[in-house]
mmCIF file of C-alpha atoms in Angstrom:
data_model
loop_
_atom_site.group_PDB
_atom_site.id
_atom_site.type_symbol
_atom_site.label_atom_id
_atom_site.label_comp_id
_atom_site.label_asym_id
_atom_site.label_seq_id
_atom_site.Cartn_x
_atom_site.Cartn_y
_atom_site.Cartn_z
ATOM 1 C CA MET A 277 -136.117 167.300 175.136
ATOM 2 C CA ALA A 278 -133.736 164.530 173.929
ATOM 3 C CA ASN A 279 -130.212 165.287 173.052
ATOM 4 C CA VAL A 280 -129.200 164.888 169.313
ATOM 5 C CA ASN A 281 -126.746 162.307 168.362
ATOM 6 C CA ALA A 282 -124.621 164.612 166.397
ATOM 7 C CA PRO A 283 -120.900 164.535 167.432
ATOM 8 C CA LEU A 284 -118.655 167.239 166.375
ATOM 9 C CA GLY A 285 -115.365 166.379 167.858
ATOM 10 C CA ALA A 286 -113.608 168.597 170.303
ATOM 11 C CA ARG A 287 -115.258 172.231 169.866
ATOM 12 C CA ARG A 288 -113.792 175.328 171.278
ATOM 13 C CA THR A 289 -115.507 177.234 174.001
ATOM 14 C CA MET A 290 -115.706 180.982 173.951
ATOM 15 C CA ALA A 291 -112.817 181.497 176.216
ATOM 16 C CA ASP A 292 -109.808 183.140 174.457
ATOM 17 C CA ASP A 293 -107.263 182.606 177.152
ATOM 18 C CA ASP A 294 -106.614 178.953 176.554
ATOM 19 C CA VAL A 295 -105.331 179.049 172.981
ATOM 20 C CA HIS A 296 -101.870 178.010 171.847
ATOM 21 C CA LEU A 297 -101.898 177.108 168.063
ATOM 22 C CA GLU A 298 -98.821 175.358 166.794
ATOM 23 C CA ILE A 299 -98.173 173.888 163.254
ATOM 24 C CA PHE A 300 -97.435 170.098 162.991
ATOM 25 C CA ASP A 301 -96.768 167.768 160.109
ATOM 26 C CA VAL A 302 -98.694 164.584 159.514
ATOM 27 C CA PRO A 303 -96.533 162.203 157.557
ATOM 28 C CA ALA A 304 -98.058 160.639 154.340
ATOM 29 C CA SER A 305 -97.115 157.131 155.897
ATOM 30 C CA ASP A 306 -100.135 157.674 158.484
ATOM 31 C CA GLY A 307 -103.095 155.851 157.164
ATOM 32 C CA THR A 308 -105.766 157.481 159.365
ATOM 33 C CA ALA A 309 -107.662 160.555 158.003
ATOM 34 C CA LEU A 310 -107.573 163.668 160.390
ATOM 35 C CA TYR A 311 -110.487 166.082 161.023
ATOM 36 C CA VAL A 312 -111.107 169.417 162.920
ATOM 37 C CA GLY A 313 -111.675 168.398 166.464
ATOM 38 C CA ASP A 314 -109.521 165.172 166.496
ATOM 39 C CA ALA A 315 -107.166 164.563 169.412
ATOM 40 C CA VAL A 316 -103.634 164.192 168.197
ATOM 41 C CA LYS A 317 -100.302 162.905 169.848
ATOM 42 C CA SER A 318 -96.762 163.454 168.927
ATOM 43 C CA ASN A 319 -95.267 161.038 166.395
ATOM 44 C CA GLY A 320 -91.739 161.080 167.911
ATOM 45 C CA THR A 321 -90.088 162.649 164.907
ATOM 46 C CA GLY A 322 -90.292 165.570 162.742
ATOM 47 C CA THR A 323 -89.666 166.914 159.152
ATOM 48 C CA ALA A 324 -86.288 167.590 157.818
ATOM 49 C CA GLY A 325 -86.988 171.149 158.322
ATOM 50 C CA GLY A 326 -87.578 170.533 162.118
ATOM 51 C CA ILE A 327 -91.413 170.751 162.228
ATOM 52 C CA PRO A 328 -92.630 168.128 164.762
ATOM 53 C CA GLN A 329 -94.916 165.415 163.459
ATOM 54 C CA CYS A 330 -98.344 164.210 164.938
ATOM 55 C CA ILE A 331 -100.926 161.562 164.363
ATOM 56 C CA ARG A 332 -104.271 161.015 165.781
ATOM 57 C CA ALA A 333 -104.553 159.791 169.309
ATOM 58 C CA GLU A 334 -106.535 156.953 170.235
ATOM 59 C CA ALA A 335 -107.904 155.862 173.668
ATOM 60 C CA GLY A 336 -105.056 155.336 176.260
ATOM 61 C CA ASN A 337 -102.644 157.701 174.560
ATOM 62 C CA LYS A 338 -101.537 160.902 176.070
ATOM 63 C CA ILE A 339 -102.985 163.987 174.135
ATOM 64 C CA LEU A 340 -100.883 166.641 172.686
ATOM 65 C CA GLY A 341 -103.926 168.752 171.599
ATOM 66 C CA PHE A 342 -106.882 169.035 169.288
ATOM 67 C CA VAL A 343 -106.970 169.901 165.573
ATOM 68 C CA ARG A 344 -108.223 173.392 164.872
ATOM 69 C CA GLY A 345 -107.396 173.544 161.135
ATOM 70 C CA PHE A 346 -105.236 172.675 158.260
ATOM 71 C CA VAL A 347 -102.592 174.614 156.289
ATOM 72 C CA PRO A 348 -103.713 174.675 152.618
ATOM 73 C CA SER A 349 -101.838 172.090 150.754
ATOM 74 C CA THR A 350 -99.907 173.016 147.387
ATOM 75 C CA THR A 351 -98.665 169.366 146.738
ATOM 76 C CA ALA A 352 -99.921 167.934 143.375
ATOM 77 C CA GLY A 353 -102.339 165.031 143.947
ATOM 78 C CA THR A 354 -103.688 166.236 147.330
ATOM 79 C CA MET A 355 -107.013 167.956 147.934
ATOM 80 C CA TYR A 356 -105.824 171.707 147.938
ATOM 81 C CA GLY A 357 -107.524 173.361 150.927
ATOM 82 C CA ALA A 358 -109.627 170.397 151.937
ATOM 83 C CA ASN A 359 -111.124 170.763 155.269
ATOM 84 C CA TYR A 360 -109.767 167.512 156.454
ATOM 85 C CA ARG A 361 -106.460 165.530 156.026
ATOM 86 C CA VAL A 362 -107.010 162.552 153.656
ATOM 87 C CA ALA A 363 -105.362 159.320 154.926
ATOM 88 C CA ASN A 364 -101.940 158.604 153.535
ATOM 89 C CA THR A 365 -101.277 162.272 152.341
ATOM 90 C CA ASN A 366 -98.761 164.592 153.890
ATOM 91 C CA ARG A 367 -100.405 167.682 155.461
ATOM 92 C CA GLN A 368 -99.702 170.354 158.020
ATOM 93 C CA VAL A 369 -102.250 170.938 160.802
ATOM 94 C CA LEU A 370 -102.929 173.593 163.339
ATOM 95 C CA VAL A 371 -103.042 172.179 166.770
ATOM 96 C CA ASN A 372 -104.249 173.871 169.947
ATOM 97 C CA THR A 373 -101.612 172.539 172.544
ATOM 98 C CA HIS A 374 -102.519 174.456 175.427
ATOM 99 C CA PRO A 375 -102.698 172.001 178.529
ATOM 100 C CA MET A 376 -105.610 173.830 180.206
ATOM 101 C CA GLN A 377 -107.892 174.302 177.084
ATOM 102 C CA GLU A 378 -111.434 173.699 177.846
ATOM 103 C CA ILE A 379 -113.388 172.125 175.166
ATOM 104 C CA GLU A 380 -117.019 171.007 174.374
ATOM 105 C CA MET A 381 -117.545 167.287 173.606
ATOM 106 C CA MET A 382 -120.473 164.975 173.290
ATOM 107 C CA GLU A 383 -120.540 161.844 175.238
ATOM 108 C CA ASP A 384 -121.268 158.512 173.244
ATOM 109 C CA ALA A 385 -123.975 156.979 175.780
ATOM 110 C CA ASP A 386 -122.350 153.589 174.851
ATOM 111 C CA GLY A 387 -122.934 151.533 178.100
ATOM 112 C CA GLY A 388 -125.173 154.297 179.434
ATOM 113 C CA ALA A 389 -125.175 158.024 179.410
ATOM 114 C CA LEU A 390 -123.008 160.057 181.810
ATOM 115 C CA ALA A 391 -124.692 161.314 185.015
ATOM 116 C CA VAL A 392 -124.035 164.452 187.216
ATOM 117 C CA THR A 393 -122.024 161.972 189.516
ATOM 118 C CA ASN A 394 -119.497 161.749 186.697
ATOM 119 C CA ILE A 395 -118.578 165.530 186.951
ATOM 120 C CA GLY A 396 -115.150 165.704 188.180
ATOM 121 C CA GLN A 397 -114.298 162.178 186.906
ATOM 122 C CA ASN A 398 -111.894 161.131 184.173
ATOM 123 C CA ALA A 399 -112.842 159.457 180.716
ATOM 124 C CA ASP A 400 -111.128 158.302 177.484
ATOM 125 C CA ILE A 401 -112.003 159.329 174.052
ATOM 126 C CA VAL A 402 -113.706 157.330 171.330
ATOM 127 C CA TYR A 403 -114.273 158.033 167.640
ATOM 128 C CA GLY A 404 -117.420 157.660 165.609
ATOM 129 C CA THR A 405 -117.808 158.276 161.721
ATOM 130 C CA ALA A 406 -116.385 161.766 160.878
ATOM 131 C CA ASN A 407 -118.215 164.196 158.713
ATOM 132 C CA THR A 408 -116.005 164.442 155.479
ATOM 133 C CA ALA A 409 -118.455 167.111 153.973
ATOM 134 C CA LEU A 410 -117.742 169.475 156.824
ATOM 135 C CA GLY A 411 -114.460 168.058 157.961
ATOM 136 C CA LEU A 412 -115.531 167.552 161.361
ATOM 137 C CA SER A 413 -114.336 164.881 163.835
ATOM 138 C CA ALA A 414 -116.710 162.456 165.676
ATOM 139 C CA CYS A 415 -114.300 162.392 168.752
ATOM 140 C CA MET A 416 -116.571 161.734 171.734
ATOM 141 C CA ILE A 417 -116.143 161.144 175.518
ATOM 142 C CA ASP A 418 -116.274 157.317 175.932
ATOM 143 C CA SER A 419 -119.026 157.175 178.542
ATOM 144 C CA SER A 420 -118.244 153.749 179.610
ATOM 145 C CA THR A 421 -114.689 154.695 180.826
ATOM 146 C CA ALA A 422 -115.846 157.500 183.254
ATOM 147 C CA ALA A 423 -114.468 156.937 186.600
ATOM 148 C CA ALA A 424 -112.037 158.423 189.349
ATOM 149 C CA ALA A 425 -109.187 156.433 187.700
ATOM 150 C CA THR A 426 -106.588 158.239 185.439
ATOM 151 C CA ALA A 427 -107.883 158.664 181.742
ATOM 152 C CA GLN A 428 -107.445 161.267 178.916
ATOM 153 C CA LEU A 429 -110.147 163.774 179.752
ATOM 154 C CA ARG A 430 -111.491 165.420 183.006
ATOM 155 C CA ILE A 431 -115.159 166.048 182.836
ATOM 156 C CA LEU A 432 -115.719 169.589 184.177
ATOM 157 C CA LYS A 433 -119.561 170.200 183.792
ATOM 158 C CA LEU A 434 -122.658 169.802 181.476
ATOM 159 C CA VAL A 435 -122.667 172.570 178.765
ATOM 160 C CA GLN A 436 -125.458 174.894 179.836
ATOM 161 C CA ALA A 437 -127.739 175.257 176.793
ATOM 162 C CA PRO A 438 -131.450 174.786 176.161
ATOM 163 C CA ASP A 439 -130.815 171.942 173.834
ATOM 164 C CA ASN A 440 -128.534 170.003 176.274
ATOM 165 C CA ALA A 441 -129.439 167.748 179.163
ATOM 166 C CA VAL A 442 -128.050 165.092 181.400
ATOM 167 C CA SER A 443 -129.067 162.079 179.267
ATOM 168 C CA ALA A 444 -127.701 160.233 176.281
ATOM 169 C CA TYR A 445 -125.501 162.380 173.857
ATOM 170 C CA GLY A 446 -125.107 165.138 176.346
ATOM 171 C CA ARG A 447 -122.464 167.764 175.693
ATOM 172 C CA TYR A 448 -119.901 168.254 178.423
ATOM 173 C CA LEU A 449 -117.102 170.843 179.050
ATOM 174 C CA VAL A 450 -113.891 168.905 179.465
ATOM 175 C CA ARG A 451 -110.081 169.452 179.441
ATOM 176 C CA ILE A 452 -107.145 167.225 178.872
ATOM 177 C CA ASN A 453 -106.180 165.269 181.920
ATOM 178 C CA GLU A 454 -103.330 163.311 180.196
ATOM 179 C CA HIS A 455 -101.435 165.902 178.357
ATOM 180 C CA GLU A 456 -98.101 165.105 176.636
ATOM 181 C CA ARG A 457 -96.381 168.163 177.936
ATOM 182 C CA VAL A 458 -97.647 168.465 181.367
ATOM 183 C CA ASP A 459 -98.133 164.876 182.739
ATOM 184 C CA GLY A 460 -94.665 164.415 183.560
ATOM 185 C CA GLY A 461 -94.333 160.869 182.334
ATOM 186 C CA ALA A 462 -92.045 159.266 179.821
ATOM 187 C CA GLY A 463 -91.110 161.063 176.724
ATOM 188 C CA VAL A 464 -92.779 159.951 173.315
#
C-alpha cells in the first residue's frame, strides 16, 4: 500500500516522559506564519516582561523545539484563539523544548525516498504548504539531506503502522540532533 502524501509537521508520540512545554513570544515583526508541528529557534531577545522570543527554524538552524499549541490572543485585530499564528502578529506559543523528545514526521521523498539504510543517519527539515484550516504544519524530513553528517534531526526508525511503509512519504520517528540547549555550540 502506498503512503499518503499528507504532512502533519512534527507530531507527538505516545511517550509522556519527553514533554517540557514552555511559553515563548513570537514578535509581530516576524513575517512567517507558525503552525502546530513547526520547528522553532530562539530569536535572541525577549519581551519587556522577560518572556523569550522564538521564530520558525529553517533548514540549517539549531532547533529549540516544536510548537505544540498557542495561547489564546486577546489583542484587538488578531484572530482570537486561532489554531495557528498569522504572519506579522504578536502571539505566544507553547513549545516542547525537551532535547530528547521523539516525534513522528513524514519524509518529503524529494530526490528519492528514505531507505532502511538511512536509519541512524541525520537530516534537515523542509516545509511544504501548511494546513490553515487545521493549523497544522507541513514540516517534513528533507530526504535529500539524509547522511551521516551533522544535521537537525536523527532518524530513529520507521513508524510501525499498517498504513506506513519504507517508501515515498514514509513516517519516521526522529529526535532533535542539533538542539539549541544541548549542542554546546555558540549562543544565539
